[in-house]
Coordinates of C-alpha atoms in Angstrom, one line a residue:
X1 CA 4.2 -29.5 -9.5
X2 CA 2.1 -27.2 -11.6
X3 CA 4.2 -24.7 -13.6
X4 CA 3.3 -21.0 -13.0
X5 CA 1.4 -19.4 -15.8
X6 CA 2.3 -16.2 -17.7
X7 CA 0.6 -13.9 -15.2
X8 CA 2.7 -15.5 -12.4
X9 CA 5.9 -14.9 -14.3
X10 CA 4.9 -11.4 -15.1
X11 CA 4.1 -10.6 -11.5
X12 CA 7.5 -12.0 -10.3
X13 CA 9.3 -10.1 -13.0
X14 CA 7.5 -6.9 -11.9
X15 CA 8.4 -7.2 -8.3
X16 CA 11.9 -8.5 -8.9
X17 CA 12.7 -5.7 -11.4
X18 CA 11.0 -3.0 -9.2
X19 CA 14.2 -1.6 -7.6
X20 CA 15.9 -1.7 -11.1
X21 CA 13.0 0.4 -12.4
X22 CA 13.5 2.9 -9.6
X23 CA 17.2 3.0 -10.5
X24 CA 16.4 3.8 -14.1
X25 CA 14.3 6.7 -12.9
X26 CA 17.2 8.2 -11.0
X27 CA 16.5 6.4 -7.7
X28 CA 19.3 3.9 -7.8
X29 CA 19.1 1.3 -5.1
X30 CA 22.1 1.6 -2.5
X31 CA 24.5 -1.1 -2.9
X32 CA 26.1 -0.6 0.5
X33 CA 24.6 -0.7 4.0
X34 CA 23.2 2.5 5.4
X35 CA 25.7 2.5 8.2
X36 CA 28.5 3.1 5.7
X37 CA 28.2 6.9 5.6
X38 CA 29.0 8.1 9.1
X39 CA 29.9 11.8 8.7
X40 CA 32.9 13.2 10.6
X41 CA 34.7 10.9 12.9
X42 CA 34.9 11.5 16.7
X43 CA 38.4 12.7 16.2
X44 CA 37.2 15.2 13.7
X45 CA 34.5 16.4 16.0
X46 CA 37.0 16.9 18.9
X47 CA 39.4 18.8 16.7
X48 CA 36.6 21.0 15.4
X49 CA 35.5 22.2 18.8
X50 CA 36.4 25.7 19.4
X51 CA 37.1 26.4 15.7
X52 CA 34.2 28.1 14.1
X53 CA 35.1 27.3 10.6
X54 CA 35.9 23.6 11.3
X55 CA 32.7 23.3 13.4
X56 CA 30.7 24.6 10.4
X57 CA 32.3 22.1 8.1
X58 CA 31.8 19.2 10.5
X59 CA 28.1 20.1 10.9
X60 CA 27.7 20.4 7.2
X61 CA 29.2 16.9 6.8
X62 CA 26.7 15.5 9.4
X63 CA 23.8 17.1 7.7
X64 CA 25.0 15.8 4.2
X65 CA 25.3 12.3 5.7
X66 CA 21.8 12.5 7.1
X67 CA 20.5 13.6 3.6
X68 CA 22.3 10.7 2.0
X69 CA 20.9 8.2 4.5
X70 CA 17.4 9.5 4.1
X71 CA 17.6 9.4 0.4
X72 CA 18.9 5.8 0.5
X73 CA 16.1 4.7 2.8
X74 CA 13.5 6.4 0.8
X75 CA 14.4 4.3 -2.2
X76 CA 14.0 1.1 -0.3
X77 CA 10.9 2.4 1.4
X78 CA 9.2 3.2 -1.9
X79 CA 10.2 -0.2 -3.4
X80 CA 8.9 -2.0 -0.4
X81 CA 5.6 -0.1 -0.4
X82 CA 5.1 -0.6 -4.2
X83 CA 5.8 -4.4 -3.8
X84 CA 3.4 -4.6 -1.0
X85 CA 0.7 -2.9 -3.0
X86 CA 1.3 -5.3 -5.9
X87 CA 0.8 -8.2 -3.5
X88 CA -2.5 -6.7 -2.2
X89 CA -3.6 -6.5 -5.8
X90 CA -2.6 -10.1 -6.3
X91 CA -4.6 -11.0 -3.2
X92 CA -7.7 -9.3 -4.5
X93 CA -7.3 -11.1 -7.8
X94 CA -7.0 -14.4 -5.8
X95 CA -10.2 -13.7 -3.9
X96 CA -12.1 -12.9 -7.1
X97 CA -10.7 -16.1 -8.7
X98 CA -11.8 -18.1 -5.7
X99 CA -15.3 -16.6 -5.8
X100 CA -15.5 -17.4 -9.5
X101 CA -14.3 -20.9 -9.0
X102 CA -16.8 -21.6 -6.2
X103 CA -19.7 -20.1 -8.3
X104 CA -18.7 -22.2 -11.3
X105 CA -18.5 -25.4 -9.1
X106 CA -22.0 -24.7 -7.8
X107 CA -23.4 -24.1 -11.2
X108 CA -21.7 -27.3 -12.6
X109 CA -23.1 -29.4 -9.7
X110 CA -26.6 -28.1 -10.1
X111 CA -26.4 -28.7 -13.9
X112 CA -25.1 -32.3 -13.3
X113 CA -28.0 -32.9 -10.9
X114 CA -30.5 -31.7 -13.4
X115 CA -28.9 -33.8 -16.2
X116 CA -29.0 -36.8 -14.0
X117 CA -32.7 -36.3 -13.1
X118 CA -33.8 -35.7 -16.7
X119 CA -31.7 -38.7 -17.8
X120 CA -33.4 -40.9 -15.3
X121 CA -36.8 -39.7 -16.4
X122 CA -36.0 -40.5 -20.0
X123 CA -34.8 -44.0 -19.0
X124 CA -38.0 -44.6 -17.1
X125 CA -40.0 -43.6 -20.2
X126 CA -37.9 -45.8 -22.4
X127 CA -38.5 -48.8 -20.0
X128 CA -42.3 -48.2 -20.2
X129 CA -42.2 -48.1 -24.0
X130 CA -40.1 -51.3 -24.0
X131 CA -42.6 -53.1 -21.8
X132 CA -45.3 -51.9 -24.1
X133 CA -43.9 -53.9 -27.0
X134 CA -40.2 -53.5 -27.7
X135 CA -38.2 -56.3 -26.2
X136 CA -35.1 -55.1 -27.9
X137 CA -35.3 -51.8 -26.0
X138 CA -35.7 -53.7 -22.7
X139 CA -32.6 -55.8 -23.5
X140 CA -30.8 -52.5 -24.4
X141 CA -31.7 -51.0 -21.0
X142 CA -30.4 -54.1 -19.3
X143 CA -27.1 -54.1 -21.2
X144 CA -26.5 -50.3 -21.0
X145 CA -26.8 -50.2 -17.2
X146 CA -26.1 -46.7 -15.8
X147 CA -24.5 -45.3 -19.0
X148 CA -27.0 -42.5 -19.5
X149 CA -25.1 -41.1 -22.6
X150 CA -25.3 -44.5 -24.4
X151 CA -29.0 -44.8 -23.5
X152 CA -29.8 -41.3 -24.8
X153 CA -28.1 -42.1 -28.0
X154 CA -30.1 -45.3 -28.4
X155 CA -33.3 -43.6 -27.6
X156 CA -32.5 -40.9 -30.1
X157 CA -32.5 -43.6 -32.9
X158 CA -36.0 -44.8 -32.1
X159 CA -38.6 -43.7 -34.6
X160 CA -41.6 -44.7 -32.6
X161 CA -41.4 -42.3 -29.7
X162 CA -44.4 -40.3 -28.8
X163 CA -44.4 -36.5 -28.7
X164 CA -44.0 -36.6 -24.9
X165 CA -41.0 -38.9 -25.3
X166 CA -39.5 -36.4 -27.8
X167 CA -39.8 -33.6 -25.2
X168 CA -38.3 -35.6 -22.4
X169 CA -35.4 -36.7 -24.6
X170 CA -34.8 -33.1 -25.8
X171 CA -34.7 -31.8 -22.2
X172 CA -32.4 -34.6 -21.1
X173 CA -30.0 -33.9 -24.0
X174 CA -30.1 -30.2 -23.3
X175 CA -29.4 -30.7 -19.6
X176 CA -26.5 -33.0 -20.5
X177 CA -25.0 -30.4 -22.9
X178 CA -25.4 -27.6 -20.3
X179 CA -23.7 -29.8 -17.6
X180 CA -20.9 -30.6 -20.0
X181 CA -20.4 -26.9 -20.8
X182 CA -20.5 -25.8 -17.2
X183 CA -18.1 -28.6 -16.3
X184 CA -15.6 -27.2 -18.8
X185 CA -16.1 -23.6 -17.4
X186 CA -15.5 -25.0 -13.8
X187 CA -12.2 -26.5 -15.0
X188 CA -11.2 -23.3 -16.5
X189 CA -12.1 -21.4 -13.3
X190 CA -10.1 -23.9 -11.3
X191 CA -7.0 -23.4 -13.6
X192 CA -7.4 -19.6 -13.2
X193 CA -7.6 -20.0 -9.4
X194 CA -4.5 -22.1 -9.4
X195 CA -2.7 -19.4 -11.4
X196 CA -3.9 -16.7 -9.0
X197 CA -2.6 -18.7 -6.0
X198 CA 0.8 -19.2 -7.6
X199 CA 0.9 -15.5 -8.5
X200 CA -0.1 -14.3 -5.0
X201 CA 2.5 -16.6 -3.4
X202 CA 5.3 -15.5 -5.7
X203 CA 4.5 -11.7 -5.3
X204 CA 4.2 -12.2 -1.5
X205 CA 7.7 -13.7 -1.4
X206 CA 9.2 -10.8 -3.4
X207 CA 7.3 -8.2 -1.4
X208 CA 8.2 -9.8 2.0
X209 CA 11.8 -9.7 1.0
X210 CA 11.6 -6.0 0.0
X211 CA 9.9 -5.3 3.3
X212 CA 12.6 -7.2 5.3
X213 CA 15.4 -5.2 3.5
X214 CA 13.6 -1.9 4.3
X215 CA 13.2 -2.9 7.9
X216 CA 16.8 -3.8 8.3
X217 CA 17.9 -0.5 6.7
X218 CA 15.6 1.4 9.0
X219 CA 17.3 -0.2 12.0
X220 CA 20.7 0.9 10.7
X221 CA 19.3 4.3 10.0
X222 CA 18.1 4.7 13.5
X223 CA 21.5 3.7 14.9
X224 CA 23.4 6.1 12.6
X225 CA 21.1 9.0 13.5
X226 CA 21.6 8.3 17.2
X227 CA 25.4 8.5 16.7
X228 CA 25.2 11.7 14.5
X229 CA 22.8 13.5 17.0
X230 CA 25.4 12.9 19.7
X231 CA 28.2 14.3 17.5
X232 CA 26.0 17.2 16.5
X233 CA 25.2 18.0 20.1
X234 CA 29.0 17.9 20.9
X235 CA 29.5 20.6 18.2
X236 CA 26.6 22.8 19.1
X237 CA 26.4 22.5 22.9
X238 CA 22.8 21.5 22.6
X239 CA 21.2 18.4 24.0
X240 CA 21.5 15.2 22.0
X241 CA 17.7 14.6 22.3
X242 CA 17.1 18.1 20.7
X243 CA 19.5 17.3 17.9
X244 CA 18.0 14.0 17.3
X245 CA 14.5 15.6 17.0
X246 CA 16.0 17.9 14.5
X247 CA 17.6 15.1 12.4
X248 CA 14.4 13.2 12.5
X249 CA 12.5 16.2 11.1
X250 CA 14.8 16.2 8.1
X251 CA 13.3 12.9 6.9
X252 CA 10.2 14.8 5.9
X253 CA 12.1 17.4 3.8
X254 CA 11.4 17.3 0.1
X255 CA 14.1 15.7 -2.0
X256 CA 15.0 17.0 -5.4
X257 CA 13.2 15.4 -8.4
X258 CA 16.2 13.5 -9.6
X259 CA 19.3 13.5 -7.2
X260 CA 22.5 12.6 -8.8
X261 CA 24.9 9.9 -7.4
X262 CA 26.3 11.0 -4.1
X263 CA 24.0 14.1 -3.9
X264 CA 21.9 14.6 -0.8
X265 CA 18.2 14.0 -1.0
X266 CA 17.3 17.5 0.2
X267 CA 19.0 20.8 0.7
X268 CA 21.0 20.9 3.9
X269 CA 20.5 23.8 6.3
X270 CA 23.4 26.1 6.4
X271 CA 26.0 25.0 9.0
X272 CA 26.8 27.4 11.8
X273 CA 29.1 28.0 14.7
X274 CA 28.4 26.4 18.1
X275 CA 26.2 28.3 20.5
X276 CA 25.4 27.8 24.2
X277 CA 22.9 25.0 24.9
X278 CA 19.2 25.9 25.2
X279 CA 17.7 26.9 28.4
X280 CA 15.5 24.3 30.3
X281 CA 12.4 26.0 29.0
X282 CA 13.4 25.7 25.3
X283 CA 10.7 23.4 23.7
X284 CA 11.7 20.4 21.7
X285 CA 11.1 20.8 18.0
X286 CA 8.1 19.2 16.4
X287 CA 8.3 17.2 13.1
X288 CA 6.4 19.9 11.3
X289 CA 8.8 22.7 12.4
X290 CA 12.5 21.7 12.2
X291 CA 14.8 23.3 14.8
X292 CA 17.0 25.9 13.1
X293 CA 20.7 25.4 13.4
X294 CA 22.3 27.6 16.0
X295 CA 24.1 30.7 14.7
X296 CA 26.7 33.0 16.0
X297 CA 25.1 35.7 18.2
X298 CA 25.1 39.2 16.8
X299 CA 27.3 41.7 18.7
X300 CA 25.6 43.8 21.4
X301 CA 25.3 47.5 20.7
X302 CA 27.9 49.8 22.3
X303 CA 26.8 51.3 25.6
X304 CA 27.6 54.8 24.3
X305 CA 25.4 54.4 21.3
X306 CA 21.9 55.9 21.8
X307 CA 19.1 53.3 21.7
X308 CA 17.2 53.7 18.4
X309 CA 13.6 54.8 18.7
X310 CA 11.5 52.0 17.4
X311 CA 9.2 52.8 14.5
X312 CA 5.5 52.5 15.2
X313 CA 4.2 49.2 14.1
X314 CA 1.7 49.3 11.3
X315 CA -1.7 47.8 12.2
X316 CA -2.0 44.0 11.6
X317 CA -3.8 43.2 8.4
X318 CA -7.1 41.5 8.8
X319 CA -6.8 37.9 7.7
X320 CA -8.8 36.9 4.8
X321 CA -11.3 34.1 5.5
X322 CA -10.3 30.7 4.2
X323 CA -12.0 29.7 1.0
X324 CA -15.0 27.5 1.5
X325 CA -14.3 23.8 1.0
X326 CA -15.7 22.2 -2.1
X327 CA -16.6 18.7 -2.9
X328 CA -18.9 16.2 -1.0
X329 CA -19.7 17.1 2.6
X330 CA -18.0 14.7 5.0
X331 CA -20.0 13.1 7.8
X332 CA -18.5 14.4 11.0
X333 CA -19.4 11.3 13.2
X334 CA -17.6 9.0 10.7
X335 CA -14.6 11.2 10.3
X336 CA -14.2 11.6 14.1
X337 CA -14.4 7.9 14.7
X338 CA -11.8 7.2 11.9
X339 CA -9.3 9.7 13.2
X340 CA -9.8 8.6 16.8
X341 CA -9.1 5.0 15.8
X342 CA -6.0 5.9 13.8
X343 CA -4.6 8.0 16.7
X344 CA -5.1 5.1 19.1
X345 CA -2.6 3.1 17.0
X346 CA 0.2 5.6 17.3
X347 CA 3.5 4.0 18.0
X348 CA 2.3 0.5 16.9
X349 CA 4.6 -1.2 14.4
X350 CA 4.4 -1.4 10.7
X351 CA 3.9 -4.9 9.4
X352 CA 3.6 -5.7 5.7
X353 CA 0.0 -6.9 4.9
X354 CA -1.3 -6.2 8.5
X355 CA -4.6 -4.7 9.3
X356 CA -4.5 -4.9 13.1
X357 CA -5.1 -5.3 15.9
X358 CA -1.5 -4.5 17.0
X359 CA 0.4 -3.9 13.7
X360 CA -0.5 -2.2 10.4
X361 CA 0.4 -1.4 6.9
X362 CA -0.9 1.9 5.3
X363 CA -4.1 0.7 3.6
X364 CA -4.8 -1.7 6.5
X365 CA -4.8 1.3 8.9
X366 CA -7.0 3.5 6.7
X367 CA -9.4 0.6 6.0
X368 CA -9.9 -0.3 9.7
X369 CA -10.0 3.3 10.8
X370 CA -13.0 4.0 8.6
X371 CA -14.5 0.6 9.5
X372 CA -14.5 1.9 13.1
X373 CA -16.9 4.6 11.8
X374 CA -19.1 2.0 10.0
X375 CA -17.8 2.7 6.5
X376 CA -16.2 0.4 4.0
X377 CA -13.8 2.3 1.8
X378 CA -12.6 -0.2 -0.8
X379 CA -10.7 -3.0 0.9
X380 CA -7.1 -3.6 1.8
X381 CA -5.4 -1.9 -1.1
X382 CA -4.2 1.7 -1.9
X383 CA -5.4 1.3 -5.5
X384 CA -8.7 -0.2 -4.5
X385 CA -9.5 2.6 -2.0
X386 CA -8.6 5.3 -4.6
X387 CA -10.6 3.6 -7.3
X388 CA -13.7 3.3 -5.1
X389 CA -13.5 7.0 -4.3
X390 CA -13.0 7.9 -8.0
X391 CA -15.9 5.7 -9.1
X392 CA -18.2 7.4 -6.5
X393 CA -17.2 11.0 -7.3
X394 CA -15.5 11.4 -3.9
X395 CA -12.1 12.9 -5.2
X396 CA -11.4 16.5 -4.2
X397 CA -8.4 18.7 -5.0
X398 CA -5.7 18.7 -2.3
X399 CA -6.1 22.4 -1.9
X400 CA -9.6 21.6 -0.5
X401 CA -8.5 18.8 1.8
X402 CA -10.4 18.4 5.1
X403 CA -9.5 16.3 8.2
X404 CA -10.4 12.7 7.5
X405 CA -9.6 12.9 3.7
X406 CA -7.3 10.2 2.4
X407 CA -4.0 11.3 0.9
X408 CA -2.5 9.1 -1.8
X409 CA 1.1 8.7 -3.1
X410 CA 2.1 7.2 -6.5
X411 CA 5.4 6.9 -8.2
X412 CA 5.9 10.3 -9.9
X413 CA 2.8 11.8 -8.1
X414 CA 0.5 11.1 -11.0
X415 CA -3.1 10.1 -10.4
X416 CA -2.6 7.5 -13.2
X417 CA 0.7 6.2 -11.7
X418 CA 1.4 3.2 -9.6
X419 CA -0.2 4.0 -6.2
X420 CA 1.7 2.7 -3.2
X421 CA 0.8 4.7 -0.1
X422 CA -2.2 6.2 1.7
X423 CA -2.6 8.3 4.8
X424 CA -5.3 10.2 6.7
X425 CA -5.2 14.0 6.7
X426 CA -5.5 15.6 10.1
X427 CA -5.6 19.2 9.1
X428 CA -2.9 22.0 9.6
X429 CA -0.6 20.3 7.2
X430 CA -0.3 17.1 9.3
X431 CA -1.2 13.4 8.5
X432 CA -1.3 10.1 10.3
X433 CA 0.2 7.1 8.6
X434 CA 1.6 3.6 8.9
X435 CA 4.7 4.6 7.0
X436 CA 6.9 1.7 6.1
X437 CA 8.9 -1.3 7.4
X438 CA 10.8 -0.3 10.6
X439 CA 8.7 2.9 11.2
X440 CA 5.7 2.9 13.6
X441 CA 2.4 4.6 13.1
X442 CA 3.0 8.3 13.5
X443 CA 1.9 11.8 12.8
X444 CA 4.1 13.8 10.4
X445 CA 3.9 16.7 8.1
X446 CA 2.3 16.0 4.7
X447 CA 5.0 15.1 2.2
X448 CA 4.6 16.7 -1.2
X449 CA 6.9 14.5 -3.3
X450 CA 4.9 11.7 -5.0
X451 CA 1.7 13.1 -3.6
X452 CA -1.3 12.8 -5.9
X453 CA -2.9 16.2 -6.4
X454 CA -6.3 15.0 -5.3
X455 CA -7.6 13.5 -2.0
X456 CA -10.5 11.1 -1.3
X457 CA -13.4 12.0 1.0
X458 CA -14.7 8.5 1.9
X459 CA -17.7 9.8 4.0
X460 CA -18.9 12.3 1.5

């Protein structure tokens, strides 16, 4: 078995040490299952009912647990996405190595064919010269057989060759030298291709393992949130579905830049006392607008107190027109087709390395969405899509983002950092994404942490 080269070892080391690198940056990988933090027990919940202070404490414990669970999953999610992008880069390198190898093989075969033809021409000319008066040369041709190199050497020692013979011999020697050189280059290209194959396979194995871990943790996260939403509903008197929508919305809250051990990934809303359940007309919360925690109702005014006269409302200020968008002008037809395609995949599962038709990863979704509009945006890689936009002057400040623009995420949020995620901006602070293992294609509020401060406008 061929031993992996230095690039293979480097790639495996990178992916294997990825989670450790995240830990060094303050994102330590959880060492216990996500189901371990469970918030208050059912006994605690039952005892807290009817006691405002105890209820507030129990609610706070639930929200702290959700924050911890979300922070732990975010670590695995980021590690899995970064490992997946590393594999996409290795796949692109493999494709390039295969193209180079095939081109080198074709050039080598053509050179060998030319060398064979010119060698045969030189041999035929030597035979004619031999029949014209050099029996020794004829005997040499019979003895040498098909060994063209030996024949060329013998011909090179002859002093009676004509000018035409010199030209034929020089061309034959040149073609043989070119063929030898291209054969060496083809061998080097094959070695590089073998290294690229080994690297892609090694990185794939590490990335697939990271994706599997993230997917398992996502399943445990869902089960835990189901349980916590029922407990929260018991404390607040609201429906479990409404509480679950609220807890889901907390996933998109921004975590602090460097949470310490045991600290939540985002500030928890203030706990409050229970309140009556919502009326049937109360709408469910959307991910972009988390449901506020219920609070103790304010006391009604005394019947004997005169009702205060409301002050006249000042006229509503005239809203300022939004600033004109800058950057390249998008092509509406392409943007509409890309967004429509992405929306059609809502609810379909995330699968590492997939680009449809029924499962997706982030760059696979964006690539195929724009392909539906007839536009190639750089291939199946977050970095490749960003680099293509950068090379064509299609990057725009996030403050000027328009529907259809691509939003990128990198570790630390730097444009020069390791990019690991890409989404499509829908406008109004919303984006559509194939998020991570265990999470289906969805529309969510734009996350700000790790977001690169520029977007790409592929159709500009």
